[in-house]
Short mmCIF file of C-alpha atoms in Angstrom, two decimals:
data_model
loop_
_atom_site.label_atom_id
_atom_site.label_comp_id
_atom_site.label_asym_id
_atom_site.label_seq_id
_atom_site.Cartn_x
_atom_site.Cartn_y
_atom_site.Cartn_z
CA ASP Q 1 7.53 37.38 -2.45
CA ALA Q 2 8.07 37.35 1.57
CA ASP Q 3 10.83 36.64 2.83
CA VAL Q 4 9.49 34.64 5.63
CA THR Q 5 5.51 32.76 4.18
CA GLN Q 6 3.95 31.18 5.94
CA THR Q 7 0.99 28.61 4.42
CA PRO Q 8 -2.18 28.56 5.68
CA ARG Q 9 -2.96 31.88 6.36
CA ASN Q 10 -6.04 31.18 8.10
CA ARG Q 11 -7.50 27.17 9.06
CA ILE Q 12 -10.87 26.55 10.63
CA THR Q 13 -10.71 23.00 12.30
CA LYS Q 14 -12.21 20.99 14.71
CA THR Q 15 -11.30 19.35 18.58
CA GLY Q 16 -8.77 16.47 17.42
CA LYS Q 17 -7.94 16.97 14.55
CA ARG Q 18 -4.17 17.06 13.18
CA ILE Q 19 -2.76 20.20 12.03
CA MET Q 20 0.43 21.53 9.96
CA LEU Q 21 1.40 24.87 9.74
CA GLU Q 22 4.27 25.60 7.02
CA CYS Q 23 6.28 28.29 6.59
CA SER Q 24 8.82 28.81 4.14
CA GLN Q 25 12.28 31.03 3.91
CA THR Q 26 14.18 33.06 1.18
CA LYS Q 27 16.28 35.07 4.15
CA GLY Q 28 19.41 32.19 3.30
CA HIS Q 29 18.48 31.80 7.26
CA ASP Q 30 20.14 29.18 9.66
CA ARG Q 31 18.17 29.89 12.33
CA MET Q 32 14.04 29.13 12.13
CA TYR Q 33 11.54 29.94 15.28
CA TRP Q 34 8.24 29.09 16.87
CA TYR Q 35 5.82 31.77 18.68
CA ARG Q 36 2.22 31.64 19.24
CA GLN Q 37 -0.01 35.06 20.06
CA ASP Q 38 -2.63 34.88 22.06
CA PRO Q 39 -5.33 38.36 22.21
CA GLY Q 40 -3.49 40.58 24.67
CA LEU Q 41 -0.47 38.66 25.20
CA GLY Q 42 3.08 39.29 23.62
CA LEU Q 43 4.59 36.22 21.49
CA ARG Q 44 6.03 33.31 23.17
CA LEU Q 45 7.79 30.73 21.62
CA ILE Q 46 6.87 26.75 21.15
CA TYR Q 47 9.89 26.22 19.35
CA TYR Q 48 12.83 26.79 17.97
CA SER Q 49 15.85 25.34 15.50
CA PHE Q 50 19.56 26.25 14.47
CA ASP Q 51 19.84 23.63 11.71
CA VAL Q 52 18.35 21.11 10.47
CA LYS Q 53 19.32 18.79 12.90
CA ASP Q 54 18.76 20.86 15.82
CA ILE Q 55 15.61 21.29 17.62
CA ASN Q 56 14.22 22.48 20.53
CA LYS Q 57 11.39 23.16 22.70
CA GLY Q 58 11.06 26.54 23.53
CA GLU Q 59 8.57 27.87 26.89
CA ILE Q 60 5.11 26.23 24.97
CA SER Q 61 6.32 23.45 23.53
CA ASP Q 62 3.55 21.01 25.18
CA GLY Q 63 0.70 19.44 22.26
CA TYR Q 64 2.58 20.80 19.62
CA SER Q 65 5.61 18.49 17.04
CA VAL Q 66 7.52 20.90 14.30
CA SER Q 67 10.27 19.00 11.85
CA ARG Q 68 12.71 21.10 9.85
CA GLN Q 69 12.78 19.75 6.36
CA ALA Q 70 15.24 21.76 4.87
CA GLN Q 71 16.84 24.80 5.87
CA ALA Q 72 14.71 27.20 4.23
CA LYS Q 73 11.33 25.25 5.33
CA PHE Q 74 10.15 24.52 9.51
CA SER Q 75 6.55 22.80 10.27
CA LEU Q 76 4.44 23.14 13.34
CA SER Q 77 2.78 20.26 13.64
CA LEU Q 78 -0.88 20.30 16.32
CA GLU Q 79 -0.92 16.24 16.57
CA SER Q 80 -4.41 16.37 18.45
CA ALA Q 81 -5.41 19.90 18.42
CA ILE Q 82 -7.67 21.37 21.80
CA PRO Q 83 -9.82 24.72 21.73
CA ASN Q 84 -7.10 26.10 23.63
CA GLN Q 85 -4.44 26.61 21.12
CA THR Q 86 -7.23 28.79 18.56
CA ALA Q 87 -4.25 31.43 18.27
CA LEU Q 88 -2.79 33.10 16.43
CA TYR Q 89 1.17 31.85 15.10
CA PHE Q 90 4.48 33.45 13.51
CA CYS Q 91 7.31 31.55 11.98
CA ALA Q 92 10.30 33.73 12.25
CA THR Q 93 13.78 33.01 11.17
CA SER Q 94 17.40 34.83 11.92
CA ASP Q 95 21.00 34.59 10.89
CA ARG Q 96 23.61 32.62 12.72
CA GLN Q 97 24.76 35.28 14.87
CA GLY Q 98 22.08 36.40 16.12
CA ASN Q 99 22.92 40.42 15.33
CA GLN Q 100 20.47 40.75 12.73
CA PRO Q 101 16.45 41.65 13.08
CA GLN Q 102 14.38 38.63 13.28
CA HIS Q 103 12.26 38.78 10.02
CA PHE Q 104 8.71 37.34 10.79
CA GLY Q 105 5.93 35.95 8.46
CA ASP Q 106 2.47 37.59 8.30
CA GLY Q 107 0.83 34.46 10.74
CA THR Q 108 -1.90 31.85 9.88
CA ARG Q 109 -4.51 32.61 12.35
CA LEU Q 110 -6.05 29.24 13.83
CA SER Q 111 -9.54 28.43 14.82
CA ILE Q 112 -10.40 25.55 16.41
CA LEU Q 113 -14.29 24.62 17.44
CA LYS J 1 12.91 33.96 33.76
CA GLN J 2 12.97 37.29 31.45
CA GLU J 3 9.73 38.92 31.95
CA VAL J 4 9.33 42.73 29.75
CA THR J 5 6.27 44.76 30.50
CA GLN J 6 5.21 47.52 28.76
CA ILE J 7 3.42 50.12 30.02
CA PRO J 8 0.99 51.78 28.96
CA ALA J 9 -1.22 48.82 27.08
CA ALA J 10 -3.23 50.98 24.90
CA LEU J 11 -2.58 55.34 24.12
CA SER J 12 -5.10 57.91 22.03
CA VAL J 13 -2.82 61.28 21.12
CA PRO J 14 -3.74 63.63 18.49
CA GLU J 15 -1.98 63.57 15.08
CA GLY J 16 0.95 66.57 15.66
CA GLU J 17 2.17 64.55 19.28
CA ASN J 18 5.34 63.41 20.32
CA LEU J 19 4.72 60.52 21.86
CA VAL J 20 7.05 57.98 24.63
CA LEU J 21 6.14 54.36 24.39
CA ASN J 22 8.00 51.97 27.36
CA CYS J 23 9.62 48.50 27.65
CA SER J 24 10.99 47.30 30.90
CA PHE J 25 13.05 44.21 31.52
CA THR J 26 13.45 41.79 34.57
CA ASP J 27 17.00 40.10 33.36
CA SER J 28 20.15 42.61 32.02
CA ALA J 29 21.59 39.66 30.78
CA ILE J 30 20.36 40.79 27.42
CA TYR J 31 21.88 40.18 23.64
CA ASN J 32 19.66 42.95 21.99
CA LEU J 33 16.13 44.27 22.35
CA GLN J 34 14.26 44.59 18.90
CA TRP J 35 10.62 46.97 18.60
CA PHE J 36 8.48 45.94 16.14
CA ARG J 37 5.14 47.20 14.84
CA GLN J 38 1.89 45.48 14.07
CA ASP J 39 -0.93 46.12 12.66
CA PRO J 40 -3.97 44.36 12.32
CA GLY J 41 -3.97 41.15 11.29
CA LYS J 42 -0.41 41.21 9.84
CA GLY J 43 2.72 39.65 10.89
CA LEU J 44 5.47 41.81 12.90
CA THR J 45 7.70 44.18 11.02
CA SER J 46 10.60 45.18 13.21
CA LEU J 47 11.09 48.41 13.73
CA LEU J 48 14.67 49.47 15.43
CA LEU J 49 17.61 46.69 16.56
CA ILE J 50 19.47 48.43 19.58
CA GLN J 51 22.40 45.98 20.75
CA SER J 52 23.71 45.22 23.91
CA SER J 53 27.04 47.86 23.16
CA GLN J 54 24.11 50.74 22.62
CA ARG J 55 22.71 52.92 23.87
CA GLU J 56 20.59 53.92 21.13
CA GLN J 57 18.97 53.81 17.52
CA THR J 58 17.65 56.25 15.46
CA SER J 59 14.93 55.29 11.91
CA GLY J 60 13.63 58.37 10.25
CA ARG J 61 10.96 59.90 13.03
CA LEU J 62 11.43 57.05 15.82
CA ASN J 63 14.61 57.01 18.23
CA ALA J 64 14.72 54.11 20.66
CA SER J 65 17.34 53.90 23.69
CA LEU J 66 18.27 50.96 25.62
CA ASP J 67 19.67 50.71 29.35
CA LYS J 68 20.51 47.89 30.49
CA SER J 69 21.19 48.58 34.32
CA SER J 70 18.05 49.91 34.49
CA GLY J 71 15.94 47.21 32.49
CA ARG J 72 14.05 49.85 30.66
CA SER J 73 13.81 50.51 27.40
CA THR J 74 12.15 54.04 25.41
CA LEU J 75 10.68 54.28 22.15
CA TYR J 76 10.08 58.02 20.96
CA ILE J 77 7.92 58.20 18.10
CA ALA J 78 7.94 62.46 17.09
CA ALA J 79 6.29 63.82 14.89
CA SER J 80 2.49 61.25 15.58
CA GLN J 81 0.74 61.10 12.41
CA PRO J 82 -2.53 58.49 12.07
CA GLY J 83 -0.08 55.98 10.32
CA ASP J 84 1.82 55.37 13.18
CA SER J 85 -1.90 53.24 14.33
CA ALA J 86 -0.45 50.50 15.09
CA THR J 87 0.23 48.13 17.99
CA TYR J 88 3.92 48.12 19.44
CA LEU J 89 5.97 45.37 20.81
CA CYS J 90 8.93 45.14 22.54
CA ALA J 91 11.43 41.92 22.72
CA GLY J 92 14.86 41.72 24.56
CA GLY J 93 16.61 39.20 22.72
CA MET J 94 18.17 36.83 25.97
CA ASP J 95 22.11 36.13 25.88
CA THR J 96 21.89 32.61 25.61
CA GLY J 97 21.92 30.51 22.59
CA ARG J 98 19.18 30.07 21.42
CA ARG J 99 18.45 33.90 20.78
CA ALA J 100 14.74 33.76 20.60
CA LEU J 101 12.78 36.85 21.68
CA THR J 102 11.08 37.20 24.77
CA PHE J 103 8.33 39.31 24.14
CA GLY J 104 6.21 41.87 26.29
CA SER J 105 2.93 42.06 25.77
CA GLY J 106 2.91 45.86 23.68
CA THR J 107 0.92 48.50 23.60
CA ARG J 108 -2.65 49.87 20.84
CA LEU J 109 -1.35 53.08 19.87
CA GLN J 110 -4.38 55.27 18.22
CA VAL J 111 -3.61 58.54 16.37
CA GLN J 112 -6.59 61.07 16.14
CA PRO J 113 -6.26 63.33 13.34
#
């Protein structure tokens, strides 16, 4: 089983819809991150969480919200999806010290029509 | 703000060739530097992690170096194989509390058989 699992893997939806992307991990890591990747670009940080009670905005948080339901679960919501949020979304985890590599899920490909 | 640049954006080489991928970053206050591999439609696989106190890391045919003073990292791939074809991303972990990564836009490598 994958250490970091993202659901769904693919999603097509319409402008204005509310969408939730989910991430769960079995690494036992405290830190979790949401990134988005656009074609030809690197990944950009949306939100990150150090534990259940600590959630922080990243570089491009506008239009997104998150929820850390448990240490192992971190979900990303698009309250009212717009076409320029079409992208590949990745969840990642890391240990508390940040001395080990970040571990990534396989991504969710989101298309907003 | 940290910026990470990767050159070249794309590279095509014949099988067996040794090659170097370049990564540069603007802020030397870097905690670590990671190299990832991304296959089409897949997530990121961590290849090598170099801590700020280290100069290089090796894994099999891969060797990554880090020079904080010049703001550069290189990924050396020896005896390239068609299975090495993928996009290679470098990412700098900033020496701030969040330990999130700042990514370059990647080098797309094609190894011709």
